[in-house]
Amino acid sequence: MGLETNQLSGTLHESIGKLSQLTYLDLSYNMLNGTIPLSIGSLSQLTNLDISSNNFHGPLPEFNLSKLKNLDLSGNRLSGTVPVSIGKLSQLGSLYLFSNKLSGTIP
């Protein structure tokens, strides 16, 4: 689902996790805010997730998405540490976390 570069605003609802066959989600360059819903971890078919350049804040959720190849969370206000689960994403080829408020080490 490509919804990048629109003027979408508000929060990303927990019901996003019900899109169980979703493989591609690009919500970059919008005006979304709030925290990243935990239900995003239910998208087991997801290979590409880009929610960069929004106003998401708070900690990163655990990402147990074994098929994930590309993850871009850059340009938000995410804080806390990088979850250990990101280091276990064996298919991950690209990871962008810059321009956030993250701390600690990368697993």
Coordinates of C-alpha atoms in Angstrom, one line a residue:
M1 CA 0.0 0.0 0.0
G2 CA 1.6 3.2 -1.1
L3 CA 0.2 6.3 0.6
E4 CA 3.4 8.3 0.7
T5 CA 3.7 12.1 0.1
N6 CA 0.1 13.0 0.9
Q7 CA -1.3 15.1 3.7
L8 CA -2.4 12.3 5.9
S9 CA -2.7 13.3 9.5
G10 CA -3.7 11.8 12.8
T11 CA -2.5 8.5 14.3
L12 CA -2.0 5.1 12.8
H13 CA -4.8 2.9 14.2
E14 CA -4.2 -0.5 15.8
S15 CA -6.5 -2.0 13.2
I16 CA -3.6 -1.7 10.7
G17 CA -2.6 -5.1 12.1
K18 CA -5.7 -6.7 10.5
L19 CA -4.2 -6.3 7.0
S20 CA -2.6 -9.7 7.3
Q21 CA -1.7 -10.1 3.7
L22 CA 0.0 -6.7 3.3
T23 CA 3.5 -7.0 1.9
Y24 CA 4.3 -3.3 1.3
L25 CA 3.4 -0.3 3.4
D26 CA 4.7 3.2 2.6
L27 CA 3.3 6.1 4.7
S28 CA 6.3 8.3 4.4
Y29 CA 6.2 12.1 4.0
N30 CA 2.9 12.6 5.7
M31 CA 1.8 14.3 8.9
L32 CA 1.1 11.2 11.0
N33 CA 1.8 11.3 14.7
G34 CA 1.4 9.3 17.9
T35 CA 3.2 6.0 18.6
I36 CA 3.8 3.2 16.2
P37 CA 1.0 0.7 16.9
L38 CA 2.1 -2.6 18.4
S39 CA -0.2 -4.4 15.9
I40 CA 2.3 -3.6 13.1
G41 CA 4.1 -6.6 14.5
S42 CA 1.2 -8.8 13.3
L43 CA 1.9 -8.0 9.6
S44 CA 3.8 -11.3 9.0
Q45 CA 3.9 -10.9 5.2
L46 CA 5.4 -7.4 5.3
T47 CA 8.6 -7.1 3.3
N48 CA 8.8 -3.3 3.1
L49 CA 7.9 -0.8 5.8
D50 CA 8.5 3.0 5.4
I51 CA 7.0 5.4 7.8
S52 CA 9.8 8.0 7.5
S53 CA 9.3 11.7 7.7
N54 CA 6.3 11.9 9.9
N55 CA 5.9 12.8 13.6
F56 CA 5.8 9.4 15.2
H57 CA 7.2 9.5 18.8
G58 CA 7.8 7.2 21.7
P59 CA 9.7 3.9 21.8
L60 CA 10.1 1.4 18.9
P61 CA 7.9 -1.6 19.1
E62 CA 9.3 -5.1 18.8
F63 CA 9.5 -6.1 15.1
N64 CA 9.1 -9.8 14.7
L65 CA 8.6 -9.6 11.0
S66 CA 10.7 -12.4 9.6
K67 CA 10.1 -11.4 5.9
L68 CA 11.0 -7.7 6.4
K69 CA 13.7 -6.6 3.9
N70 CA 13.5 -2.8 4.2
L71 CA 12.7 -0.8 7.2
D72 CA 12.8 3.1 7.2
L73 CA 11.8 4.9 10.4
S74 CA 13.9 7.9 9.8
G75 CA 12.8 11.5 10.3
N76 CA 10.5 11.0 13.2
R77 CA 10.7 11.7 17.0
L78 CA 11.2 8.1 18.1
S79 CA 13.0 7.6 21.4
G80 CA 14.5 5.0 23.6
T81 CA 16.6 2.1 22.5
V82 CA 16.6 0.0 19.4
P83 CA 14.8 -3.3 20.2
V84 CA 16.8 -6.5 20.1
S85 CA 14.3 -8.0 17.7
I86 CA 15.6 -5.7 14.9
G87 CA 18.9 -7.5 15.1
K88 CA 17.1 -10.8 14.5
L89 CA 15.5 -9.8 11.2
S90 CA 17.5 -12.1 9.0
Q91 CA 16.1 -10.9 5.7
L92 CA 16.7 -7.2 6.5
G93 CA 18.8 -5.5 3.8
S94 CA 18.3 -1.9 4.7
L95 CA 17.6 -0.1 8.0
Y96 CA 17.2 3.6 8.3
L97 CA 16.8 5.1 11.8
F98 CA 18.5 8.5 11.4
S99 CA 16.9 11.8 12.5
N100 CA 15.3 10.4 15.6
K101 CA 16.1 10.5 19.4
L102 CA 17.3 7.0 19.7
S103 CA 20.0 5.9 22.2
G104 CA 22.0 2.9 23.1
T105 CA 23.5 0.3 20.7
I106 CA 22.3 -1.3 17.6
P107 CA 21.7 -5.0 18.2

